[in-house]
XYZ file of C-alpha atoms in Angstrom:
685
model
C 62.218 55.879 46.168
C 59.631 54.891 49.715
C 57.737 52.043 49.114
C 55.787 53.109 51.892
C 52.716 54.647 51.633
C 53.186 57.033 54.408
C 48.568 57.575 54.497
C 47.595 60.284 56.996
C 50.956 62.137 57.196
C 50.669 66.110 56.515
C 53.434 68.105 54.886
C 57.128 68.089 57.693
C 56.122 64.934 58.809
C 56.620 63.215 55.527
C 59.740 65.758 55.337
C 60.366 64.415 59.436
C 59.806 60.616 58.597
C 62.139 60.231 55.310
C 65.267 63.368 56.443
C 68.764 60.252 57.276
C 71.454 62.808 56.326
C 72.814 63.506 59.212
C 70.591 64.026 63.446
C 67.051 65.561 63.452
C 65.657 67.497 65.202
C 61.349 66.939 65.119
C 59.467 69.847 67.385
C 56.502 68.546 68.219
C 53.753 70.727 69.338
C 50.655 69.628 71.448
C 49.030 67.210 70.062
C 50.584 66.940 66.564
C 50.124 63.915 66.090
C 54.942 62.464 67.268
C 54.206 58.942 67.980
C 52.534 59.097 64.433
C 56.607 60.151 62.577
C 58.014 58.388 64.778
C 56.754 55.010 64.483
C 56.394 55.468 60.562
C 60.444 57.206 60.718
C 61.162 53.720 62.217
C 59.208 51.522 59.414
C 60.647 53.843 57.228
C 64.179 52.703 58.228
C 63.281 49.134 58.104
C 61.143 48.736 54.715
C 62.220 50.900 52.660
C 65.844 51.698 53.791
C 67.949 48.103 54.737
C 67.609 48.749 57.997
C 67.941 45.614 60.426
C 65.249 45.185 63.777
C 67.676 44.733 65.189
C 69.305 48.360 65.328
C 66.734 50.086 65.240
C 66.118 51.696 68.614
C 63.918 54.043 70.238
C 63.940 56.059 73.712
C 61.086 56.830 75.807
C 60.227 58.642 79.566
C 57.383 55.159 79.924
C 56.661 51.969 79.872
C 53.150 52.802 78.708
C 54.662 54.620 76.128
C 56.617 51.696 75.284
C 54.480 49.160 74.613
C 52.008 51.631 72.859
C 54.642 52.710 70.500
C 55.798 48.425 69.900
C 52.421 48.018 69.608
C 52.080 50.178 66.824
C 55.141 49.773 65.001
C 53.935 46.050 64.940
C 50.739 47.229 62.788
C 52.474 48.657 60.398
C 55.180 46.604 58.878
C 54.530 43.469 56.420
C 56.162 42.031 59.419
C 55.257 41.612 61.991
C 57.138 39.735 63.889
C 60.434 42.026 63.390
C 58.652 44.858 66.355
C 60.271 41.864 68.391
C 63.711 42.737 67.637
C 63.631 46.892 68.035
C 64.683 48.104 71.032
C 61.624 49.900 72.263
C 62.381 51.241 75.974
C 62.524 53.131 78.182
C 66.157 54.817 78.608
C 66.112 52.494 82.572
C 65.855 49.691 80.481
C 67.799 50.023 78.358
C 70.450 51.044 80.662
C 69.464 47.830 82.961
C 69.759 45.109 79.666
C 73.266 47.051 78.885
C 74.635 46.637 82.270
C 73.367 42.956 81.931
C 75.428 42.033 79.225
C 78.497 44.620 80.606
C 78.542 44.039 84.353
C 81.796 42.553 84.747
C 83.680 45.064 83.443
C 82.324 47.347 86.086
C 82.427 45.686 89.063
C 79.318 44.944 88.837
C 78.366 39.905 88.992
C 75.628 38.930 86.649
C 72.542 38.499 89.127
C 73.434 42.575 90.378
C 70.620 43.338 92.218
C 68.308 46.520 91.137
C 67.460 48.622 94.144
C 64.042 49.972 93.949
C 63.411 53.568 95.958
C 62.179 51.591 99.561
C 64.877 49.816 98.985
C 67.724 53.284 99.207
C 65.365 54.079 101.598
C 66.894 51.963 104.229
C 69.846 52.643 102.626
C 70.526 55.733 103.716
C 68.245 56.000 106.563
C 71.168 53.651 108.352
C 74.385 56.345 106.659
C 72.514 59.493 107.956
C 72.295 58.503 111.297
C 68.461 59.850 111.651
C 64.310 58.729 112.268
C 63.341 61.631 110.562
C 61.959 60.951 107.347
C 61.244 63.684 105.311
C 65.479 64.410 106.200
C 66.342 61.242 104.481
C 63.706 61.997 101.434
C 65.707 64.736 101.234
C 69.145 63.401 100.948
C 67.636 60.574 98.271
C 66.621 64.064 96.117
C 70.351 64.832 96.496
C 72.181 61.044 95.679
C 69.164 61.933 92.466
C 69.862 65.516 90.981
C 73.446 65.027 91.637
C 74.323 62.051 89.294
C 70.885 62.558 87.062
C 73.611 65.798 86.727
C 76.808 63.561 86.572
C 78.500 64.739 89.853
C 80.326 62.655 91.733
C 80.465 62.474 95.476
C 83.865 64.376 96.041
C 82.673 67.086 93.631
C 78.614 67.178 95.584
C 81.740 67.488 98.583
C 83.512 70.710 96.923
C 80.357 71.662 95.879
C 78.483 71.358 99.284
C 78.344 75.241 100.831
C 75.483 74.822 103.678
C 75.890 72.225 106.877
C 73.814 70.078 105.309
C 74.565 70.299 102.121
C 78.390 68.453 103.045
C 75.876 66.491 104.894
C 74.260 64.542 102.581
C 77.365 64.877 99.761
C 79.005 62.395 101.944
C 76.468 60.328 102.390
C 76.384 60.525 98.933
C 79.697 59.287 98.605
C 78.537 56.641 100.902
C 75.865 55.688 99.961
C 77.611 54.863 96.721
C 80.149 53.141 99.170
C 77.513 50.716 100.063
C 75.588 49.979 96.594
C 79.336 48.383 95.689
C 79.468 45.730 98.438
C 76.140 45.355 97.798
C 76.516 44.044 94.279
C 73.416 46.609 93.838
C 72.204 49.031 91.247
C 69.583 52.367 91.862
C 66.855 53.620 89.829
C 69.631 56.315 88.211
C 72.421 54.491 88.626
C 70.726 52.418 85.452
C 71.795 55.258 83.343
C 75.096 56.833 85.282
C 76.824 54.093 85.336
C 76.577 52.978 80.837
C 77.385 56.284 80.846
C 80.878 56.439 83.050
C 81.554 52.667 81.241
C 81.053 54.889 77.620
C 83.644 57.532 79.180
C 86.191 54.849 80.365
C 86.217 52.646 77.246
C 85.959 52.352 73.868
C 85.775 48.754 73.026
C 82.392 48.831 74.627
C 81.555 51.630 73.401
C 81.527 51.062 69.341
C 79.690 47.942 70.358
C 77.140 49.359 71.125
C 77.394 52.280 68.516
C 76.820 48.646 66.011
C 74.115 47.351 67.223
C 71.961 50.226 67.332
C 72.773 52.018 64.463
C 69.911 54.950 64.231
C 68.559 55.938 67.214
C 64.843 57.598 68.044
C 64.531 59.617 71.166
C 61.638 60.805 72.491
C 60.269 63.548 74.386
C 63.917 64.820 74.674
C 62.888 67.863 75.924
C 62.517 66.067 79.599
C 66.079 64.117 79.165
C 68.220 64.989 82.432
C 71.719 66.370 82.319
C 72.825 61.760 82.441
C 70.749 60.324 80.008
C 71.295 63.076 77.857
C 75.166 62.088 78.426
C 73.852 58.520 77.254
C 71.884 60.026 73.728
C 75.326 61.518 72.529
C 77.775 59.130 74.100
C 74.998 56.574 71.790
C 75.730 58.361 68.786
C 78.589 60.271 68.781
C 82.167 59.892 67.499
C 84.997 56.610 66.842
C 84.070 57.756 62.843
C 80.674 57.309 63.569
C 77.674 59.596 61.287
C 75.370 60.912 64.169
C 71.985 58.996 63.069
C 69.639 60.069 65.565
C 65.587 61.601 65.228
C 65.547 63.350 68.703
C 60.955 64.631 69.516
C 60.712 67.575 71.970
C 58.351 70.415 72.573
C 60.072 73.426 74.284
C 56.615 74.245 75.287
C 55.808 71.037 77.843
C 59.110 71.161 79.068
C 57.796 70.432 82.869
C 60.321 67.825 84.496
C 63.052 70.266 86.052
C 62.471 68.905 89.756
C 63.269 66.292 89.373
C 66.356 66.930 86.843
C 65.262 67.318 83.635
C 66.949 70.804 81.459
C 64.755 72.081 78.910
C 68.849 73.519 77.700
C 69.675 69.588 76.563
C 67.638 71.127 73.533
C 69.748 73.956 73.704
C 72.862 72.685 73.783
C 71.333 69.772 70.624
C 73.079 72.615 68.412
C 75.560 73.519 70.045
C 76.608 69.587 69.596
C 75.636 68.910 66.694
C 75.335 72.381 64.379
C 74.013 69.531 60.898
C 70.926 69.172 62.761
C 67.532 69.175 60.822
C 64.556 71.436 62.565
C 61.591 69.987 61.595
C 58.882 71.974 63.283
C 55.182 69.801 63.599
C 52.683 72.925 64.209
C 49.362 71.135 63.201
C 47.025 70.057 66.423
C 45.072 66.370 65.271
C 43.411 67.186 69.208
C 41.800 70.444 70.019
C 39.467 73.211 68.647
C 41.076 76.678 67.695
C 40.054 78.874 71.001
C 41.413 76.178 72.827
C 44.725 76.955 70.922
C 44.490 80.083 70.810
C 44.561 80.719 74.264
C 47.232 77.961 74.619
C 49.763 80.003 72.292
C 48.899 82.856 74.305
C 49.370 82.095 77.447
C 53.378 80.341 76.223
C 53.937 83.622 74.165
C 54.685 84.673 77.755
C 57.522 82.188 78.214
C 61.346 83.335 75.659
C 61.530 80.633 73.540
C 63.866 78.100 72.286
C 62.214 78.771 69.265
C 58.607 79.721 67.492
C 55.673 77.965 66.365
C 52.427 78.330 66.492
C 49.784 75.363 67.205
C 46.635 75.285 64.596
C 43.704 72.907 63.968
C 41.030 72.429 60.995
C 38.755 71.259 64.312
C 36.739 74.984 64.142
C 36.399 77.319 66.538
C 34.531 75.332 69.178
C 33.454 76.260 72.281
C 34.036 79.080 74.373
C 36.244 78.110 77.183
C 34.453 78.993 81.245
C 36.106 80.374 83.606
C 34.358 80.320 86.985
C 34.667 83.034 89.859
C 33.699 81.024 93.259
C 33.363 81.835 97.053
C 35.201 78.979 98.694
C 37.034 75.939 97.901
C 33.950 73.932 98.963
C 31.388 75.852 96.286
C 34.439 75.107 93.956
C 34.144 71.515 94.149
C 30.376 71.176 94.225
C 29.475 73.146 90.933
C 32.538 71.520 89.401
C 30.606 68.800 89.921
C 27.123 69.555 88.896
C 28.024 71.225 85.998
C 30.336 67.983 84.762
C 27.378 65.396 85.996
C 25.263 68.804 83.445
C 27.347 68.846 80.443
C 27.633 64.558 80.099
C 23.819 64.928 79.933
C 23.853 67.306 77.569
C 26.289 65.959 75.701
C 25.201 62.531 75.727
C 28.956 61.888 76.452
C 30.873 60.035 78.760
C 32.062 60.107 81.986
C 35.521 58.670 80.728
C 34.920 61.918 78.307
C 35.187 64.203 80.900
C 38.971 64.962 83.264
C 39.958 67.311 86.527
C 42.872 67.646 86.567
C 45.266 70.354 89.664
C 48.147 71.467 90.034
C 48.928 69.234 93.490
C 47.883 66.230 95.245
C 45.851 67.805 97.923
C 43.153 69.565 95.589
C 41.817 66.732 94.947
C 40.236 65.701 98.211
C 37.385 67.943 98.077
C 36.306 67.522 94.976
C 36.241 63.216 95.665
C 33.758 63.967 97.789
C 31.619 65.423 95.236
C 31.517 63.764 92.873
C 29.989 61.127 96.132
C 27.650 62.754 95.848
C 27.069 62.945 92.511
C 27.422 59.656 92.377
C 30.104 60.047 89.986
C 32.227 57.629 89.256
C 36.477 58.179 89.102
C 39.610 56.888 88.716
C 42.703 58.493 89.949
C 45.647 59.065 88.218
C 49.627 58.779 89.746
C 47.573 57.688 92.812
C 49.240 55.221 94.832
C 48.656 50.686 94.168
C 47.792 49.287 97.033
C 51.104 46.928 96.118
C 53.618 49.516 96.456
C 52.488 50.589 100.062
C 55.154 50.077 101.764
C 54.235 48.060 104.886
C 53.322 45.880 101.542
C 55.891 45.462 99.821
C 57.817 44.608 103.118
C 55.259 41.577 103.564
C 55.654 40.941 100.420
C 59.915 41.328 100.086
C 59.753 37.859 102.650
C 57.646 36.433 99.499
C 60.129 37.334 97.384
C 62.945 35.404 98.900
C 61.000 32.217 99.673
C 60.564 32.462 96.050
C 63.917 33.094 95.189
C 66.512 33.425 97.497
C 69.217 35.071 94.771
C 66.904 37.817 95.426
C 68.716 40.740 97.131
C 66.602 43.817 97.024
C 64.689 41.620 98.113
C 66.744 39.589 101.304
C 68.030 42.941 102.328
C 64.887 44.551 103.099
C 63.472 41.134 104.993
C 66.634 40.538 106.639
C 66.066 44.949 108.300
C 62.386 45.105 107.962
C 62.345 43.921 111.455
C 65.206 44.532 112.256
C 67.093 41.159 113.950
C 70.335 42.009 114.364
C 71.731 42.243 110.964
C 74.182 45.457 110.533
C 74.986 47.529 107.540
C 79.125 46.385 108.845
C 77.224 42.650 108.480
C 75.958 43.679 104.635
C 78.902 44.634 103.300
C 80.630 42.264 104.397
C 77.847 39.962 102.784
C 78.201 42.339 99.508
C 82.068 41.914 99.470
C 81.890 38.265 99.947
C 78.932 37.692 97.009
C 80.690 40.154 94.868
C 84.344 38.291 95.240
C 81.787 34.636 94.540
C 79.855 35.960 92.137
C 77.042 34.880 93.495
C 73.664 35.662 95.850
C 73.712 37.768 99.441
C 72.023 34.365 100.915
C 73.974 31.355 99.323
C 77.494 34.227 100.595
C 75.977 33.521 104.382
C 77.451 30.396 103.694
C 80.596 30.430 101.665
C 83.213 29.278 103.059
C 85.661 31.849 104.571
C 82.609 33.934 105.840
C 83.513 32.676 109.036
C 86.604 34.363 109.697
C 85.232 38.448 108.481
C 82.353 38.458 111.018
C 82.326 37.244 114.238
C 79.266 34.991 115.748
C 77.422 37.832 117.150
C 77.327 38.451 113.514
C 77.237 35.213 111.421
C 74.333 33.697 114.958
C 70.770 36.461 113.691
C 72.480 35.988 109.617
C 72.132 32.034 108.761
C 69.603 31.931 111.643
C 67.742 34.050 109.461
C 67.987 32.049 106.717
C 67.643 28.892 107.752
C 64.346 31.025 108.346
C 63.809 31.681 104.582
C 64.960 27.899 104.155
C 62.013 26.419 106.160
C 59.462 28.531 104.605
C 59.914 27.428 100.741
C 60.711 23.843 101.755
C 56.818 24.903 103.006
C 55.052 26.800 100.829
C 55.254 24.151 97.430
C 55.768 20.583 99.774
C 53.439 18.690 98.597
C 51.984 16.339 101.817
C 50.936 12.012 101.052
C 47.863 13.082 100.179
C 49.963 14.664 97.708
C 47.318 18.083 97.976
C 49.458 21.114 98.314
C 50.099 23.034 102.481
C 48.228 24.521 103.528
C 49.127 28.208 102.293
C 47.465 29.564 105.167
C 49.281 27.628 107.924
C 51.833 28.429 106.615
C 51.223 32.312 105.377
C 49.989 32.333 109.489
C 53.906 31.133 110.933
C 55.617 33.235 108.717
C 53.177 36.584 110.252
C 54.141 35.250 114.048
C 57.677 34.521 113.921
C 59.221 37.774 112.039
C 56.205 39.988 114.544
C 55.361 42.602 112.084
C 52.875 43.681 113.824
C 54.903 44.444 116.880
C 57.629 45.461 114.716
C 54.976 48.792 113.292
C 53.821 49.208 117.008
C 57.382 50.081 118.249
C 57.948 52.506 114.692
C 54.731 53.960 114.790
C 52.820 56.301 116.216
C 49.607 53.997 117.305
C 47.841 56.006 114.683
C 49.010 55.283 111.594
C 50.200 51.153 113.432
C 47.207 50.603 113.094
C 46.055 51.806 109.551
C 49.607 50.220 108.446
C 48.503 46.754 110.632
C 45.055 46.138 108.775
C 46.068 46.439 105.581
C 48.640 43.574 105.854
C 46.424 42.324 107.350
C 43.408 42.956 104.833
C 46.270 41.937 102.266
C 46.835 38.327 104.288
C 43.811 37.850 104.521
C 42.952 38.384 100.619
C 46.375 35.604 100.785
C 44.088 33.472 102.062
C 41.230 33.578 100.220
C 43.014 32.876 96.880
C 44.796 30.336 98.712
C 42.193 28.432 99.819
C 40.605 28.595 96.775
C 37.000 30.807 98.277
C 36.576 32.403 95.908
C 37.454 30.866 92.321
C 37.663 27.048 93.739
C 40.954 27.467 92.222
C 43.704 26.236 95.858
C 47.337 27.450 95.516
C 50.037 26.579 97.676
C 52.652 30.286 99.644
C 54.146 30.048 95.838
C 51.738 30.452 93.327
C 50.027 32.959 95.619
C 53.741 34.689 95.387
C 53.693 34.246 91.090
C 50.273 35.685 92.133
C 51.046 38.823 93.995
C 54.201 39.361 91.064
C 52.209 38.663 88.083
C 49.480 41.110 89.469
C 52.112 43.725 90.046
C 53.690 43.738 86.194
C 49.397 43.659 85.160
C 48.885 46.834 86.155
C 48.013 49.518 84.449
C 47.334 47.583 81.099
C 43.428 46.702 82.390
C 41.139 48.819 79.962
C 40.072 52.695 80.371
C 36.624 52.359 83.292
C 34.639 54.592 82.217
C 34.814 57.010 85.058
C 36.059 61.022 85.593
C 39.860 60.885 85.676
C 41.150 62.909 87.608
C 44.543 64.096 87.639
C 47.821 65.961 88.668
C 48.584 68.565 85.787
C 51.972 66.778 85.633
C 50.804 64.012 85.091
C 48.274 64.268 82.658
C 50.867 64.843 80.379
C 50.530 62.782 77.340
C 46.526 62.871 77.597
C 43.712 63.853 76.354
C 39.845 63.993 76.907
C 36.867 65.855 75.152
C 36.290 67.514 78.249
C 38.947 69.827 80.839
C 38.126 70.613 83.937
C 40.641 72.387 85.606
C 41.252 73.868 88.936
C 42.178 76.164 91.391
C 43.554 78.256 88.177
C 45.525 80.356 91.365
C 48.541 82.447 92.481
C 49.810 80.698 94.682
C 48.807 77.676 93.592
C 48.815 78.041 89.361
C 51.500 79.541 89.464
C 52.518 78.088 92.482
C 53.920 79.868 95.735
C 57.563 80.100 94.541
C 60.341 80.464 97.607
C 60.040 83.873 98.290
C 63.879 84.982 99.151
C 64.684 83.036 95.664
C 67.044 85.067 93.209
C 65.482 86.579 90.727
C 66.522 84.544 87.815
C 64.734 81.669 89.644
C 61.357 83.194 90.706
C 61.779 83.671 86.468
C 62.780 80.490 85.506
C 60.138 78.231 88.164
C 57.146 80.591 86.864
C 58.282 80.241 82.925
C 58.359 76.866 83.607
C 54.874 76.891 85.727
C 53.296 78.904 82.628
C 54.061 76.012 80.381
C 51.878 73.679 82.915
C 49.211 75.754 82.881
C 49.638 74.664 79.343
C 49.927 71.390 78.310
C 46.512 71.446 81.186
C 45.119 74.453 78.107
C 45.460 71.162 75.591
C 44.854 68.626 77.316
C 41.239 69.543 76.421
C 39.644 68.656 72.866
C 36.632 70.037 72.875
C 35.648 72.334 75.677
C 37.563 73.841 78.672
C 36.641 74.539 82.076
C 38.814 77.402 84.350
C 38.225 77.970 87.730
C 38.978 79.866 90.611
C 38.158 80.546 94.383
C 38.404 83.949 95.737
C 38.963 82.886 99.349
C 40.572 78.980 100.520
C 41.248 76.849 103.780
C 44.129 77.013 104.606
C 45.201 75.327 108.514
C 42.150 75.944 109.482
C 42.207 79.898 108.322
C 39.567 80.584 105.467
C 42.292 82.952 103.563
C 41.633 85.716 100.028
C 42.687 83.948 96.694
C 43.490 85.568 93.526
C 43.254 84.870 90.122
C 46.214 83.367 88.536
C 47.960 85.591 85.795
C 47.646 82.547 83.642
C 44.045 83.754 83.630
C 45.119 87.645 82.459
C 47.432 85.998 79.278
C 44.579 83.545 77.976
C 43.091 86.533 76.335
C 40.216 85.561 76.333
C 36.484 87.062 74.680
C 34.285 87.957 75.685
C 31.891 85.540 75.597
C 34.208 83.456 77.507
C 32.114 84.661 80.882
C 33.373 84.057 84.186
C 29.605 83.214 85.823
C 28.842 85.577 89.342
C 27.788 83.673 91.947
C 24.269 84.043 90.821
C 24.266 82.256 87.794
C 25.717 79.703 89.140
C 24.162 76.037 89.351
C 22.175 75.227 92.759
C 19.872 71.974 92.346
C 16.713 73.894 92.266
C 17.717 75.466 88.758
C 19.633 72.646 87.590
C 16.935 70.288 88.083
C 15.027 73.077 85.743
C 17.607 72.734 83.089
C 17.521 69.242 83.261
C 14.006 69.015 82.745
C 13.674 70.866 79.521
C 16.376 69.035 77.757
C 14.797 66.633 78.687
C 11.473 68.227 77.036
C 13.700 68.823 74.125
C 14.822 65.593 72.943
C 11.384 64.570 73.476
C 10.204 66.887 71.150
C 13.109 66.802 68.542
């Protein structure tokens, strides 16, 4: 008998929480309360079923989702401290945790490095011997897809058909060898390597199965082959009864381009014949009209599981479809309509979202919003700290603060290049692996002189001495008892590395000028912080480096500003807004224009995923939805004819959902008249 009341759950949600007779798949439609089910099931496992918190794990796809889930669990538990012992994390965080504890079994040192995308870009660039950034990115993508598909380099070479595929597969083989020599793991390797370990070592696999006795997986439809295999290895075999709950929605599978496969939901039924399937169809987010349109669109896709979303929120506002003359008129009209709608509803700017298929659509809308004095924020935009040139400078600061930071060491010693090439770094990585030390420390290990020529060793040690000197100054206190001025240390560092010269050598003048200005903005900001210009609190360079790291970690934790959210459809998944403007809903944009020479089955699969993307866009809206498209659009300086998306017809809207003609569109004059009428109405009410 459960002692937990499970307040606020409907019947299917309660069934999903209490079911513990084996594997379970919860088909959670958009806005159906899946997070509530996951968090209350964890509470049920711990407080009613006797599970130790440390034996429960919940996996999701973003740090933000994991943090929010852990916070909600802590509020549910009678003893909130137990929440800290539950593994609530991303797949990659769990993979890193496994690797940290089992590194030696994979030939890695305990403090192996984790390479980010830019670090890996440099490796691929060196291996491909090219400056073509688009080619390097394509090779990186191919390597990522191979890893996520559990295809090793030899298999990739055998499967390669075209010359480009063969080249990429060969680079993949060298790339894996280089990472091993560097004692490093890339982002995909955080999951790929634990899978390899569990497949080859039953003892280690059994240890982790005993540690994670109940597994909950969020957004299961977004898993790739490698992630699915990790789940399977954690819950099956070795005499263990599979105990897990997977939560997902086949109608929201929109990440095939990054290796996710909707087939995993189908495979679950094959791998686990006793799988219990529970559908969550009551939507707590949207009005009936919005859900009817969403259901009508997604009904055009083949179904893994039949389900229909429904709501008790009432019929709601009619969905408005607006045909605009061109993209400039679309941006202008959406901005004016949003402003008028907000005034009429007495709403906040943060109640609104403008959603689009691709980032290229946002710029013209930004201009229109600024003209109307409408505040906005961009979702999924690049952080200042994520710019390549800023990360280059930060790598030096990271290394000064921590000589054991191998990724920072590799990035700093190769940017700008200073005579230390891949061959030298591979030897250094091998020595670091043998001595179980950092790359920096390996440069001074006895015996390395026999492995490197004087020509290789001299620039390597010269760089290390340079970092050591900066480190000594960075935290130094002078005779008067005050820290050495951070500005002076920073200026000397920038002068020595000659980064401005590197930028103008590597990029065109215009690009280099912009990048160098970003660097100047960053270093000047650091100097202001170091001198205490704004807050009166002086800091040395080590303290500044710690501050930058902390700011990077805290990014995205601030309260949401009162501003319109602009976002791609992909980045909007999991979010909701009272009022949504879905723009550019045209053939060639949504659905996105694909390869005209693609096989029919490939084209069909692409259209199905684009339809799911439309479904995601519609179901972000709670109260009102406006859909716009253009009759003409500028592309490459030319005006081209556009057609309304097939998905609009599939929404099967009522006649009340008006498609305004150009004459009905809002002008500044009739908007002013409308606002005056609203003001008069509010005064007499």
